[in-house]
Backbone as CSV, one residue per row, in Angstrom:
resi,resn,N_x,N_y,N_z,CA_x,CA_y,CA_z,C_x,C_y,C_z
1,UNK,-117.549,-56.983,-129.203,-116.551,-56.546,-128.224,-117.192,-56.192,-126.908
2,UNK,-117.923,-55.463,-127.217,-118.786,-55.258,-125.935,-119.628,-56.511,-125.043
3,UNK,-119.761,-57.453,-125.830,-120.862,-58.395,-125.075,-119.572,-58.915,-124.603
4,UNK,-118.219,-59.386,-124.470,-117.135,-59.927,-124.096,-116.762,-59.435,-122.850
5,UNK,-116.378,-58.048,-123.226,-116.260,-57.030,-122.394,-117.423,-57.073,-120.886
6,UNK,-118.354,-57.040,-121.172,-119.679,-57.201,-119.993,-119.885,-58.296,-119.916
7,UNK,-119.310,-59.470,-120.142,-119.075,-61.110,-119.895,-118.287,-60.944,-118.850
8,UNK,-117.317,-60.401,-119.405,-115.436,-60.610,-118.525,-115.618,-60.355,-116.750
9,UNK,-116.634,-59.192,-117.051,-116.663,-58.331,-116.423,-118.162,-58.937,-115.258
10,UNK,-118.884,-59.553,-115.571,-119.496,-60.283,-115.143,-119.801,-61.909,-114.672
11,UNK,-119.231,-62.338,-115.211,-118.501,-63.571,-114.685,-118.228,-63.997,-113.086
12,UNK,-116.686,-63.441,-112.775,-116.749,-63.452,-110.994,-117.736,-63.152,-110.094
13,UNK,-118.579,-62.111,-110.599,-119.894,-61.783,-109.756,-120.566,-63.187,-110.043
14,UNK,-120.984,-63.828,-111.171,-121.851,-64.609,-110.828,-121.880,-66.187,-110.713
15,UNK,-119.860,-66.515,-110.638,-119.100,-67.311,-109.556,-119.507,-66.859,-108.160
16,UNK,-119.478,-66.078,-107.767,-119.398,-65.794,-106.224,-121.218,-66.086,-105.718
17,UNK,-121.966,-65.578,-106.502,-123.492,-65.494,-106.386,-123.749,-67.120,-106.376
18,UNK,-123.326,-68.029,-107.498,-123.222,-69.483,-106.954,-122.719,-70.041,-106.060
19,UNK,-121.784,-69.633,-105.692,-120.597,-69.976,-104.271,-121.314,-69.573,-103.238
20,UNK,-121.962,-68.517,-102.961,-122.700,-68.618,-102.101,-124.205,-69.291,-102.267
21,UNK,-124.806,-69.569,-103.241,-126.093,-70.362,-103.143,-125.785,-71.854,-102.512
22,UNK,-124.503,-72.057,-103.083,-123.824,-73.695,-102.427,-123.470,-73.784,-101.001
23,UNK,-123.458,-72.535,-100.625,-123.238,-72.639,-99.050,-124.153,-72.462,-98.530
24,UNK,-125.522,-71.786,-98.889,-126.614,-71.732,-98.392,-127.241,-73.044,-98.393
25,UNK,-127.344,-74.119,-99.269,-127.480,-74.996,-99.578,-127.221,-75.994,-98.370
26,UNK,-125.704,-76.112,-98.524,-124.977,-77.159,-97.884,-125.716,-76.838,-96.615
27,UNK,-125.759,-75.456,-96.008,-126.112,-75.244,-94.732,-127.647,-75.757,-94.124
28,UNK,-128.208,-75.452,-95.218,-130.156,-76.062,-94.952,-129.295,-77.695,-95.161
29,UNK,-128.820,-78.184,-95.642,-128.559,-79.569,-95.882,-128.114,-80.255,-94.050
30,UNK,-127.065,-79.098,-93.717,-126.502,-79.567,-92.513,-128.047,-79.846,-91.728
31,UNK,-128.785,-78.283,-91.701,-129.270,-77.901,-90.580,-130.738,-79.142,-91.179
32,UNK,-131.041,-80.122,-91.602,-131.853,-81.379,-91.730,-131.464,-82.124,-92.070
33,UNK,-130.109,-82.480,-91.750,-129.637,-83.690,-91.641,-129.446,-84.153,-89.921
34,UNK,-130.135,-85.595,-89.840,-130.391,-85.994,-88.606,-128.969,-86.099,-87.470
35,UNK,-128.040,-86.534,-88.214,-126.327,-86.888,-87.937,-125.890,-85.430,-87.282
36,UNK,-126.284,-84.016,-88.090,-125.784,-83.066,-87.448,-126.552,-82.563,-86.368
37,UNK,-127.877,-82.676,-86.264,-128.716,-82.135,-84.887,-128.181,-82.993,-84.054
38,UNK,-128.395,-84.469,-84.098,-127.876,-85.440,-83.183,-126.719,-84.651,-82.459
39,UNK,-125.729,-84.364,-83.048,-124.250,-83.866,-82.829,-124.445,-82.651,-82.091
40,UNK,-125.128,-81.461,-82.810,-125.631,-80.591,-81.817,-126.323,-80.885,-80.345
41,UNK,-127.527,-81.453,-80.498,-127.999,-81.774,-79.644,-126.990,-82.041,-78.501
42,UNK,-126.414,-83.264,-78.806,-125.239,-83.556,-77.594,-124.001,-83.039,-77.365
43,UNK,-124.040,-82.214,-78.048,-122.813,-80.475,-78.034,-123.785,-80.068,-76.701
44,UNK,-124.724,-79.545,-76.575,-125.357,-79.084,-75.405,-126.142,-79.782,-74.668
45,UNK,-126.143,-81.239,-74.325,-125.851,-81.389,-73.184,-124.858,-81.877,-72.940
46,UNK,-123.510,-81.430,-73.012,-121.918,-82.041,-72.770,-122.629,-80.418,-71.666
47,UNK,-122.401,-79.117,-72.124,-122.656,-78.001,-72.287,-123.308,-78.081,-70.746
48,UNK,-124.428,-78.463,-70.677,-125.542,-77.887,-69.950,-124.842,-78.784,-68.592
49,UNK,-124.733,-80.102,-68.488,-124.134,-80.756,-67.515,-122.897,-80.529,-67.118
50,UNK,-121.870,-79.831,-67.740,-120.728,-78.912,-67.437,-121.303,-77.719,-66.469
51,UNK,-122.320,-77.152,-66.944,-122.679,-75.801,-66.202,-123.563,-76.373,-64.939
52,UNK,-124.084,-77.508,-64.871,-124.682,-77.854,-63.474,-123.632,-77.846,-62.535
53,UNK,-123.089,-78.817,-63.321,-121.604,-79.325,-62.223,-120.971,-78.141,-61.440
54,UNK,-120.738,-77.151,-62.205,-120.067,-75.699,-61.635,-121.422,-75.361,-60.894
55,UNK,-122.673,-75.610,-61.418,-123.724,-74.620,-60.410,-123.294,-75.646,-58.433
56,UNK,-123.435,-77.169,-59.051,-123.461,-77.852,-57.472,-121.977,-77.991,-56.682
57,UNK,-121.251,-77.472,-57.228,-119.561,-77.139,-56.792,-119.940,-76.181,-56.212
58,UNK,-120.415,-74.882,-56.573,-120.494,-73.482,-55.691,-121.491,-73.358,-54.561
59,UNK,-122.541,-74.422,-54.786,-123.924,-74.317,-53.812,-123.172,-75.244,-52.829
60,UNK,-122.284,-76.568,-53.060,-121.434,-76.511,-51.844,-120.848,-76.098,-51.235
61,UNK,-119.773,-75.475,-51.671,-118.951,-74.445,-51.269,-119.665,-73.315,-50.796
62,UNK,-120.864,-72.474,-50.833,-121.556,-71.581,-50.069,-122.075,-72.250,-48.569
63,UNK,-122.632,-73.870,-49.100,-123.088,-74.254,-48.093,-122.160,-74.665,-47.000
64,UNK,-121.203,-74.876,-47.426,-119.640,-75.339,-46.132,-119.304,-73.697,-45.692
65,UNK,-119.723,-73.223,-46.364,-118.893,-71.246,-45.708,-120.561,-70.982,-45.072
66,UNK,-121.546,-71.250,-44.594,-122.687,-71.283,-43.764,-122.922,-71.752,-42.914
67,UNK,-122.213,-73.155,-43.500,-122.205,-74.104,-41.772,-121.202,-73.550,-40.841
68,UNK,-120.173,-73.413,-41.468,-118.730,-72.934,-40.898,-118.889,-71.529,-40.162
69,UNK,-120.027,-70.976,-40.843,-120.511,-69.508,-39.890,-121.424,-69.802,-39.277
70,UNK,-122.398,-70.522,-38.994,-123.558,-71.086,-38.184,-122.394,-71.470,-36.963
71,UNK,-121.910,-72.626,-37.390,-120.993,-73.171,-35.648,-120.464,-72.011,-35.249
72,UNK,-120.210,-71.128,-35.633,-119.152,-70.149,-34.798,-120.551,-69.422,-33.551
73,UNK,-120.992,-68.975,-33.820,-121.833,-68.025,-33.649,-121.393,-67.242,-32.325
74,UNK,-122.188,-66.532,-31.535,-121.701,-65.499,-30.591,-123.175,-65.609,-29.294
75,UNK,-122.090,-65.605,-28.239,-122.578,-65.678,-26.675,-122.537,-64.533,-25.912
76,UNK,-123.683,-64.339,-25.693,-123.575,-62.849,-24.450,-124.755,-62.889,-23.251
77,UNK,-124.427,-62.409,-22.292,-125.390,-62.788,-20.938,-126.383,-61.430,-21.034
78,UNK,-127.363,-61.775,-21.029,-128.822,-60.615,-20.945,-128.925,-60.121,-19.218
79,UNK,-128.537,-59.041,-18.757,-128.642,-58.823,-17.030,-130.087,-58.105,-16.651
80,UNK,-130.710,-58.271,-16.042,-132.245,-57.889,-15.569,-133.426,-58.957,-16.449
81,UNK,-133.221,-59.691,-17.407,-134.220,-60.413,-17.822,-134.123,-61.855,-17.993
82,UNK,-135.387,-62.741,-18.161,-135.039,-64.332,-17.841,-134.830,-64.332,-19.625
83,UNK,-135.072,-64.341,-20.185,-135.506,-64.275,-21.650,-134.150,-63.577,-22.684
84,UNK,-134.281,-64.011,-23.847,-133.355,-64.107,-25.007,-134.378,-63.086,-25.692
85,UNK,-133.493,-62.024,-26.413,-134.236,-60.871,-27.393,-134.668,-61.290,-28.184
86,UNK,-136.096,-61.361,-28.862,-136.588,-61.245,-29.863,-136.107,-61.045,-31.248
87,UNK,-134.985,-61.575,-31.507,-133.832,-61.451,-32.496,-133.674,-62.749,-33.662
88,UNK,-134.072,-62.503,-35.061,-134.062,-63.669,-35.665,-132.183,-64.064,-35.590
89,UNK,-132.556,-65.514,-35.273,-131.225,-66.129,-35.267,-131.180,-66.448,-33.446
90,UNK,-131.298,-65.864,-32.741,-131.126,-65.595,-31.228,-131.947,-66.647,-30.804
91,UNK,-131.579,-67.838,-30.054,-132.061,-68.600,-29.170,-131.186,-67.991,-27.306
92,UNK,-131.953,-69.109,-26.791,-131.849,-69.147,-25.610,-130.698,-70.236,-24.988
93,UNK,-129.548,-69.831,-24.714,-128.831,-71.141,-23.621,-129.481,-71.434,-22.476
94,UNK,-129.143,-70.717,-21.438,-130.289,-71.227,-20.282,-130.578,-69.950,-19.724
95,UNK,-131.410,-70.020,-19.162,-131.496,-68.717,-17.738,-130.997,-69.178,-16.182
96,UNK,-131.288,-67.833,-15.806,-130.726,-67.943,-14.209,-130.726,-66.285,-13.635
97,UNK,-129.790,-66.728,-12.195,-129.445,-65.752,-11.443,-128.625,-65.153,-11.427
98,UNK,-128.418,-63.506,-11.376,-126.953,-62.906,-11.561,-126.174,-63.451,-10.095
99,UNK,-124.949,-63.774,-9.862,-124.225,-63.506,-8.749,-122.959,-63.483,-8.778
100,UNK,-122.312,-63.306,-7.343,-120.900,-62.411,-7.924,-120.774,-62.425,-6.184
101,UNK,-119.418,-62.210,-5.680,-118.972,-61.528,-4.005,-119.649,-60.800,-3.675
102,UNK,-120.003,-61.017,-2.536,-120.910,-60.064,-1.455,-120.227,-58.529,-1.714
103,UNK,-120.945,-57.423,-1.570,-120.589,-56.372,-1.559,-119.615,-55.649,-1.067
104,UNK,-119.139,-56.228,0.324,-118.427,-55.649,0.794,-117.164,-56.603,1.283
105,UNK,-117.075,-57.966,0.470,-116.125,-58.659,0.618,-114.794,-58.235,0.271
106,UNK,-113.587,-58.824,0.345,-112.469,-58.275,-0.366,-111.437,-59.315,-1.420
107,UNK,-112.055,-60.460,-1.173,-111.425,-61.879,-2.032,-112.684,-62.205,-2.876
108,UNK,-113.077,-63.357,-2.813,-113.469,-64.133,-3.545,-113.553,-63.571,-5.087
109,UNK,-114.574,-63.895,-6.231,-114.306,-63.708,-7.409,-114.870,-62.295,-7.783
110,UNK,-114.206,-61.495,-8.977,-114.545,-60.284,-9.096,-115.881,-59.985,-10.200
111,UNK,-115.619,-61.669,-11.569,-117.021,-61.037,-12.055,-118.203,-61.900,-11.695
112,UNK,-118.976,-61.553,-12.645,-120.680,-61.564,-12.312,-121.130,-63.108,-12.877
113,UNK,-121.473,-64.123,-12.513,-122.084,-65.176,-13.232,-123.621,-65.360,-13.566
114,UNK,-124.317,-65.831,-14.617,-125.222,-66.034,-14.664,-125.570,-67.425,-14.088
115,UNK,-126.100,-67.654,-12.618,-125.732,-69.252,-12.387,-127.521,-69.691,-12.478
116,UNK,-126.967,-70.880,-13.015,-128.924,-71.854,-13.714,-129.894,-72.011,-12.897
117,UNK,-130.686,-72.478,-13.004,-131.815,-72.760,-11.998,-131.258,-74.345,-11.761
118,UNK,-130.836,-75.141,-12.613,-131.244,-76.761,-12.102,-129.484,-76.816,-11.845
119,UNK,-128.434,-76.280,-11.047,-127.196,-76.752,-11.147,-126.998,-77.950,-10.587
120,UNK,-126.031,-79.011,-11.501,-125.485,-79.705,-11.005,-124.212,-79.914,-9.469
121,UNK,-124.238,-80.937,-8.803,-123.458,-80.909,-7.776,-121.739,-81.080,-8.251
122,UNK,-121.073,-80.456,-7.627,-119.691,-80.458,-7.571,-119.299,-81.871,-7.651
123,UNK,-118.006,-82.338,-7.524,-117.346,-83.585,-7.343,-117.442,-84.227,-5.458
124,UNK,-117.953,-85.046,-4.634,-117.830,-84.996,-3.595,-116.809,-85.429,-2.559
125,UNK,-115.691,-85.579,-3.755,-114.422,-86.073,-2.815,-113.688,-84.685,-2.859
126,UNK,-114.234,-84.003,-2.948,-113.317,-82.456,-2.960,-112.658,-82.319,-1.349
127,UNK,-111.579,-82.068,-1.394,-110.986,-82.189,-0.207,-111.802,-80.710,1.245
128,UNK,-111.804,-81.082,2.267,-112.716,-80.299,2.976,-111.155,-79.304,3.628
129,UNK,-111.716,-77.527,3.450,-111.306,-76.361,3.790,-110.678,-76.743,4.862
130,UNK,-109.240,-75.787,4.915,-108.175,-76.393,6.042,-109.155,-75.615,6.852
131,UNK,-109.467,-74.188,6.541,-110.323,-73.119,7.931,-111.179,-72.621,7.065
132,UNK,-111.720,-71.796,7.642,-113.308,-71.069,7.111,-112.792,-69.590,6.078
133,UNK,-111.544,-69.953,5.963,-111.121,-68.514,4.562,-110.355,-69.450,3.602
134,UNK,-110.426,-70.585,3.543,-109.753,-71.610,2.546,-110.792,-72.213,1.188
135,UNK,-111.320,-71.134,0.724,-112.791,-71.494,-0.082,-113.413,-70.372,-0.413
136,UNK,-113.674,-69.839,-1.249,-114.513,-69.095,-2.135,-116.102,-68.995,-1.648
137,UNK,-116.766,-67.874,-2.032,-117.713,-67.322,-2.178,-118.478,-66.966,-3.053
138,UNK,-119.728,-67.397,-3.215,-120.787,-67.093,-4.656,-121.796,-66.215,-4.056
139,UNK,-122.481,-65.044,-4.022,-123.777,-64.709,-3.507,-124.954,-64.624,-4.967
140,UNK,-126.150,-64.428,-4.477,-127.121,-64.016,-5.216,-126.912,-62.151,-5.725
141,UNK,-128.082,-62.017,-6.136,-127.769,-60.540,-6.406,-129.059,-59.392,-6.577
142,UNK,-129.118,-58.519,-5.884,-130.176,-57.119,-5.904,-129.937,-56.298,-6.842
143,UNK,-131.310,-55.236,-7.245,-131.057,-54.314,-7.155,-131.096,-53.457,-6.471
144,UNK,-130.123,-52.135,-6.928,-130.459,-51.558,-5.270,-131.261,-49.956,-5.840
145,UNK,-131.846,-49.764,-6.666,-132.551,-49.011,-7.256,-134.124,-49.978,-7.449
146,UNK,-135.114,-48.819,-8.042,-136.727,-49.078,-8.453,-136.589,-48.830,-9.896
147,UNK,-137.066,-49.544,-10.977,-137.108,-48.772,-12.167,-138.010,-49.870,-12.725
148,UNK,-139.300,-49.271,-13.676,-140.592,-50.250,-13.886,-140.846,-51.459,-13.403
149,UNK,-140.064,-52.637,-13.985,-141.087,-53.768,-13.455,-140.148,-54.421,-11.772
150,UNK,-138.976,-53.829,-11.816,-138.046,-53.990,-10.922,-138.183,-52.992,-9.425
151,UNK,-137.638,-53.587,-8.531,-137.743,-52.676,-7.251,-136.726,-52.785,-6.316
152,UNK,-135.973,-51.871,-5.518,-135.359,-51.954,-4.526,-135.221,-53.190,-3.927
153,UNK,-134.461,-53.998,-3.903,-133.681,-55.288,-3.309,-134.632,-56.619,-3.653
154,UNK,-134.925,-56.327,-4.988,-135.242,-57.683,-5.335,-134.219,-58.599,-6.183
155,UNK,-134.007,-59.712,-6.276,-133.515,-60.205,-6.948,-133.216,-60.278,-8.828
156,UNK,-131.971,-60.501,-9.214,-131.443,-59.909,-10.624,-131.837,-61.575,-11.614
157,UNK,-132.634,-61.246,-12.130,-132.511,-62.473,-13.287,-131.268,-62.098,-14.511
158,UNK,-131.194,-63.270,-15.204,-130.484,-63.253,-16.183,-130.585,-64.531,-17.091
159,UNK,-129.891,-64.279,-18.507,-130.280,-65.161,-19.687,-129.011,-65.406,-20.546
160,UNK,-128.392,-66.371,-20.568,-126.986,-66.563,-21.619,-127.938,-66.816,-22.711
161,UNK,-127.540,-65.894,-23.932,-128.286,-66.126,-25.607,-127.056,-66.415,-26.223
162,UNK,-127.365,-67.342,-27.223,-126.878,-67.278,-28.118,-127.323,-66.928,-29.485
163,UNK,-126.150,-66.070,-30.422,-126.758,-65.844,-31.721,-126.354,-66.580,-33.209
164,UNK,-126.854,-67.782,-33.688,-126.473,-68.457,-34.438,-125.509,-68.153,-35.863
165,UNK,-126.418,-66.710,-35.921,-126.221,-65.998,-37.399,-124.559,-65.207,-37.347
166,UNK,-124.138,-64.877,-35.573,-123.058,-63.575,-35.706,-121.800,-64.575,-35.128
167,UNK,-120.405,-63.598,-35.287,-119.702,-64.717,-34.426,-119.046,-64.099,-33.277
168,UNK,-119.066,-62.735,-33.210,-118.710,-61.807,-31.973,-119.912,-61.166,-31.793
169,UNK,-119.354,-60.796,-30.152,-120.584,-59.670,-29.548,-120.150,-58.940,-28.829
170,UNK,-120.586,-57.430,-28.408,-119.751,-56.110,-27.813,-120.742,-55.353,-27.151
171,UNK,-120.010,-55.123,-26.040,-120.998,-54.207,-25.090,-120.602,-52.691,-25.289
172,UNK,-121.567,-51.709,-26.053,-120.966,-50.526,-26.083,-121.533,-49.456,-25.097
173,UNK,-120.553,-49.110,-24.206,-121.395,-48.098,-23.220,-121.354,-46.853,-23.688
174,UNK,-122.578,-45.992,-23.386,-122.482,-44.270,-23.775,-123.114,-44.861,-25.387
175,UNK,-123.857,-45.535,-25.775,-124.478,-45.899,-26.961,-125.989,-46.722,-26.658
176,UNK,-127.000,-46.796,-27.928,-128.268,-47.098,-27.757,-128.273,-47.680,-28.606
177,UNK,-127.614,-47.691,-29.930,-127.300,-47.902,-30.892,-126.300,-48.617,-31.211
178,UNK,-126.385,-49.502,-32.251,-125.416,-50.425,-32.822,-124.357,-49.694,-34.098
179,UNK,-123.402,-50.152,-34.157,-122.716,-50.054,-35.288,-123.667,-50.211,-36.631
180,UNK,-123.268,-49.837,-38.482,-123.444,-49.925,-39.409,-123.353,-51.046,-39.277
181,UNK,-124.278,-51.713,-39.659,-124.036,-53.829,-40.156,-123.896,-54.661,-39.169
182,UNK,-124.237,-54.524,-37.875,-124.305,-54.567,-36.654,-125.796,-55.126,-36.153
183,UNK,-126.217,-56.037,-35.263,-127.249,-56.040,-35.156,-127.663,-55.786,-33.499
184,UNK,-128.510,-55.229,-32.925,-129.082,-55.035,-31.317,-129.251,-56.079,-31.097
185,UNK,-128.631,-56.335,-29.812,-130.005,-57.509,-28.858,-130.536,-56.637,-28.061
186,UNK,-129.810,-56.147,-27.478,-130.493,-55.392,-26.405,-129.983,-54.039,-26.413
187,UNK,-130.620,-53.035,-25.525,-130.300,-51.916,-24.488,-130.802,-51.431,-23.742
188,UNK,-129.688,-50.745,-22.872,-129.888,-50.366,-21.277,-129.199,-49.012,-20.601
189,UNK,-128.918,-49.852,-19.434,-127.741,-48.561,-18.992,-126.777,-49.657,-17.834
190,UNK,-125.510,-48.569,-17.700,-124.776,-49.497,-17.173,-124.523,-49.424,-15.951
191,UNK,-124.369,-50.829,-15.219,-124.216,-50.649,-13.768,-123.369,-51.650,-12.967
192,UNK,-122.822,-50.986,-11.831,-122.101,-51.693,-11.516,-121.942,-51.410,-9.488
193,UNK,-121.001,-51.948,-8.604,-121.106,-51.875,-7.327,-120.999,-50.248,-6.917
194,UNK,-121.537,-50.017,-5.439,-121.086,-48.249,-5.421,-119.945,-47.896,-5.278
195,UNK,-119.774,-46.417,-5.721,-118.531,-46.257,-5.375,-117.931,-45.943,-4.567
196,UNK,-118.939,-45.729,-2.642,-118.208,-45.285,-1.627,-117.545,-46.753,-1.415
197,UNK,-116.937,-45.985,0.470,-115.555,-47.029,1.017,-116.482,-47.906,1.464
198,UNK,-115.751,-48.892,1.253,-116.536,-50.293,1.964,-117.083,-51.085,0.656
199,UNK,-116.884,-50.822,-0.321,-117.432,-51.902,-1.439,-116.096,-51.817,-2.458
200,UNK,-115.514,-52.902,-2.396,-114.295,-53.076,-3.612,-114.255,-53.086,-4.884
201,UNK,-115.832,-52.747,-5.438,-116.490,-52.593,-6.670,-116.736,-54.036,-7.710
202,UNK,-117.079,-53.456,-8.570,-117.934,-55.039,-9.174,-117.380,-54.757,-10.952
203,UNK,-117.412,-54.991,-11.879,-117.562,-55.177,-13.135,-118.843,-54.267,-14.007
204,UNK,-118.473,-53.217,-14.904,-119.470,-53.053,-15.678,-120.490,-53.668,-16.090
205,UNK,-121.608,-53.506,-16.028,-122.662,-54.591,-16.864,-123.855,-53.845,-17.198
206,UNK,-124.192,-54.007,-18.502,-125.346,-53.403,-19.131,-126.347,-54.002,-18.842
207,UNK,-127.445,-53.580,-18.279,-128.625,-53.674,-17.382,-129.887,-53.932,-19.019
208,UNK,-130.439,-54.650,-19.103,-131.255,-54.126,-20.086,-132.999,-53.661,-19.129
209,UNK,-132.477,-52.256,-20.458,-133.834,-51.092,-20.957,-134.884,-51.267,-19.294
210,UNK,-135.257,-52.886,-19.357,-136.462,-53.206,-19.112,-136.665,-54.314,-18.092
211,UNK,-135.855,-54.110,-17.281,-135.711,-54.941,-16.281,-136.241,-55.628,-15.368
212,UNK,-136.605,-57.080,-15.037,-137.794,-57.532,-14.591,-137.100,-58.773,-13.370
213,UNK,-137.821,-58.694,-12.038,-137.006,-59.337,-10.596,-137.290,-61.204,-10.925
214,UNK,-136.309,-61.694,-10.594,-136.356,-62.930,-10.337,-137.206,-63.627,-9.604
215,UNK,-137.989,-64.612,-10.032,-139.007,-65.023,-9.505,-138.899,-66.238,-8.459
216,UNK,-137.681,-66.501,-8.529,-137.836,-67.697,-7.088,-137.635,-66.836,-5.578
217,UNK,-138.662,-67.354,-4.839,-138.715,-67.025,-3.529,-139.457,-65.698,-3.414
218,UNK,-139.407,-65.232,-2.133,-139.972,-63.564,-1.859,-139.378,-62.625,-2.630
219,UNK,-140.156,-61.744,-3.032,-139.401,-60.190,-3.128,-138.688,-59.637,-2.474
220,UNK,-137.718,-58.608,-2.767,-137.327,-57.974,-1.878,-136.536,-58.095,-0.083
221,UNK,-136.290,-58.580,-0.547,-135.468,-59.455,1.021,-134.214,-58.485,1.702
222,UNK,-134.204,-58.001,0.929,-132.528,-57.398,1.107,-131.297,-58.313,1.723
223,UNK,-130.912,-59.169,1.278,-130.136,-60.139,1.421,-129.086,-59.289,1.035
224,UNK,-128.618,-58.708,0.293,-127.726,-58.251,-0.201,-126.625,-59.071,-1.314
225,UNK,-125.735,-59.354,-1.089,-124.581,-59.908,-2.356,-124.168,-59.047,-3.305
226,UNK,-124.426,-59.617,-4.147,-123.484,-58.852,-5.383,-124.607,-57.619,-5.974
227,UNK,-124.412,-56.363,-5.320,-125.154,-55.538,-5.658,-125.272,-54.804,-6.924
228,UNK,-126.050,-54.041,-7.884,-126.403,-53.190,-9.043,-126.563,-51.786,-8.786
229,UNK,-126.213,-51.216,-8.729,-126.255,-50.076,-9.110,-126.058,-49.070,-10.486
230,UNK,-127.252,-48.191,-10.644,-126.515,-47.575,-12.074,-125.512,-46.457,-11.965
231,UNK,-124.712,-46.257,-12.890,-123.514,-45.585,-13.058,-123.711,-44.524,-13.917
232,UNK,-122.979,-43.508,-13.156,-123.169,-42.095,-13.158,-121.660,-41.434,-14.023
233,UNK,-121.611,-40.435,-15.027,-120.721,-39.721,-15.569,-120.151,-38.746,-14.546
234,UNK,-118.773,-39.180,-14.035,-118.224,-37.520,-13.225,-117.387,-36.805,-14.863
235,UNK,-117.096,-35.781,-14.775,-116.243,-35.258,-15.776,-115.630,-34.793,-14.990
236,UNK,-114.373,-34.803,-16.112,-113.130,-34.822,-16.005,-111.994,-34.614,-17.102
237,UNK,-111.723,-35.949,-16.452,-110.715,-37.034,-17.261,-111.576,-37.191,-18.585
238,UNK,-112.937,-37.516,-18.448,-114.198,-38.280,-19.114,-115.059,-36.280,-19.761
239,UNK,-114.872,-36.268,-20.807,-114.600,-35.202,-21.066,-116.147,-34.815,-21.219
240,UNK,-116.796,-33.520,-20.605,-117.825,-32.696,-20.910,-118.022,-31.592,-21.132
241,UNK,-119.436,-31.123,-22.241,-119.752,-32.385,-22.910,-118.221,-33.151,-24.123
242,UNK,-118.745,-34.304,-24.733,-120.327,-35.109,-24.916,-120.693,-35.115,-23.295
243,UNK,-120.450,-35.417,-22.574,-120.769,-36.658,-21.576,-121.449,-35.649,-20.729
244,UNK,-122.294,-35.895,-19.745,-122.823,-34.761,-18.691,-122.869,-35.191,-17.219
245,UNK,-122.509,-34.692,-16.585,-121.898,-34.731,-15.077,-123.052,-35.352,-14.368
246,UNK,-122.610,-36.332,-13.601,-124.247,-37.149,-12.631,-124.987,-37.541,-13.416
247,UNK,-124.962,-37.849,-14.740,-126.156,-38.554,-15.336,-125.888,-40.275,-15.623
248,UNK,-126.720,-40.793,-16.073,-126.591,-42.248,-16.088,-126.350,-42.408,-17.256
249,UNK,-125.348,-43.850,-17.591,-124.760,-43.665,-18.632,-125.295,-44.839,-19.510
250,UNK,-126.048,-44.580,-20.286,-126.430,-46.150,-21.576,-125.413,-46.841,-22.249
251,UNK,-126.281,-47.832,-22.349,-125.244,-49.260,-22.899,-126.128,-49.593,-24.065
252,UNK,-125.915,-50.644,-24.859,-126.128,-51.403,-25.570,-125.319,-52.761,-26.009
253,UNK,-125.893,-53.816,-26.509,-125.175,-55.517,-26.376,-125.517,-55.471,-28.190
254,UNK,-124.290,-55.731,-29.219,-124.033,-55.806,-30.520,-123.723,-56.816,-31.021
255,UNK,-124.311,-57.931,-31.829,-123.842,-58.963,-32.408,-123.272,-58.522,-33.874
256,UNK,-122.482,-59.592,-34.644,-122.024,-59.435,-35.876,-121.938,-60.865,-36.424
């Protein structure tokens, strides 16, 4: 009775203990049989060439959202220097001369151009001025201050940069400093025509830091034109402090 009993009772255990030796079996059987590696094998590379495909879909798609930010990029004029900042990404468009209306004119144009060294000529069938106020005015441009490499009425260089990497650029005055995530080209301080009677005034423009005279022709001539001056805080309106009364006010030029 008992050996029946511990038969009965042993039995399914050692159904199941075979049932699994047969699957262990079958499985070493799969795993050296040539038909199923084959099959594996080319299970992964279906696998692996699926996952390239998605890798060279996205490395395009990064590379079209790079180009697409490369063409945009961002333009700003450098005032006191021939030269483009030392800025990875930052090339050079051209250089030149600041100019702008004589100082004490009351028409012609109000802002500042950076005009080239090699300009091309106008069209020459341009019809000729009914009188001598039927036509516009360009002058060169001074400073009318000394500050290191610059001096009292010498001539203003300047530099259009471009920055490949950003796609806007911002002149912040009363700053030295750039925004968070922001990058410098430059800084300075800002200046613009004086403010007694007799000059109709000129356009803000950030002077950079380090300002150095234009090299065609003599120094210092006092020709005059479109004059520089730096610009001074009155308070007021312009609240002090922050700001402090008669002092000169800094700029800085921000790409993104």
């Amino acid at each position: 009775m008992s050996i029946l009993y511990w038969s009965f009772l042993l039995l399914p255990l050692l159904l199941k203990v075979e049932c699994v030796s047969e699957k262990v079996s079958t499985k070493r059987l799969l795993l050296t049989d040539p038909n199923a590696l084959l099959s594996r094998m080319e299970d992964m590379d279906r696998k692996m060439l699926a996952m390239n495909a998605q890798i060279t879909d996205l490395k395009s798609q990064l590379d079209s959202v790079m180009k697409s930010h490369h063409k945009s990029g961002a333009v700003y004029t450098r005032w006191g220097r021939a030269t483009c900042p030392e800025v990875n990404g930052t090339t050079i468009l051209y250089s030149g001369i600041a100019a702008g209306r004589n100082y004490n004119d009351q028409g012609d144009g109000i802002n500042t151009l950076c005009m080239p060294h090699n300009p091309d000529s106008a069209p020459l069938d341009l019809p000729v001025a009914q009188n001598q106020y039927h036509f516009g005015r360009i002058y060169g441009s001074e400073y009318e201050f000394s500050y290191k490499k610059a001096a009292y009425n010498d001539d203003v260089p300047c530099a259009v940069c471009y920055d490949i990497y950003a796609s806007t650029s911002v002149m912040i005055p009363g700053k030295t400093l750039c925004p968070s995530h922001w990058t410098i080209q430059f800084d300075g301080f800002l200046t613009s025509d004086a403010h007694y009677s007799g000059h109709p005034g000129a356009e803000y423009l950030c002077m950079d830091s380090n300002p150095e005279y234009a090299t065609e022709g003599a120094r210092q001539q006092d020709y005059n034109g479109r004059v520089f001056y730096p610009v001074e805080a009155v308070c007021g309106s312009l609240p002090c402090p922050p700001y402090e009364n008669g002092k000169y006010v800094s700029c800085v030029v921000c790409t993104k």
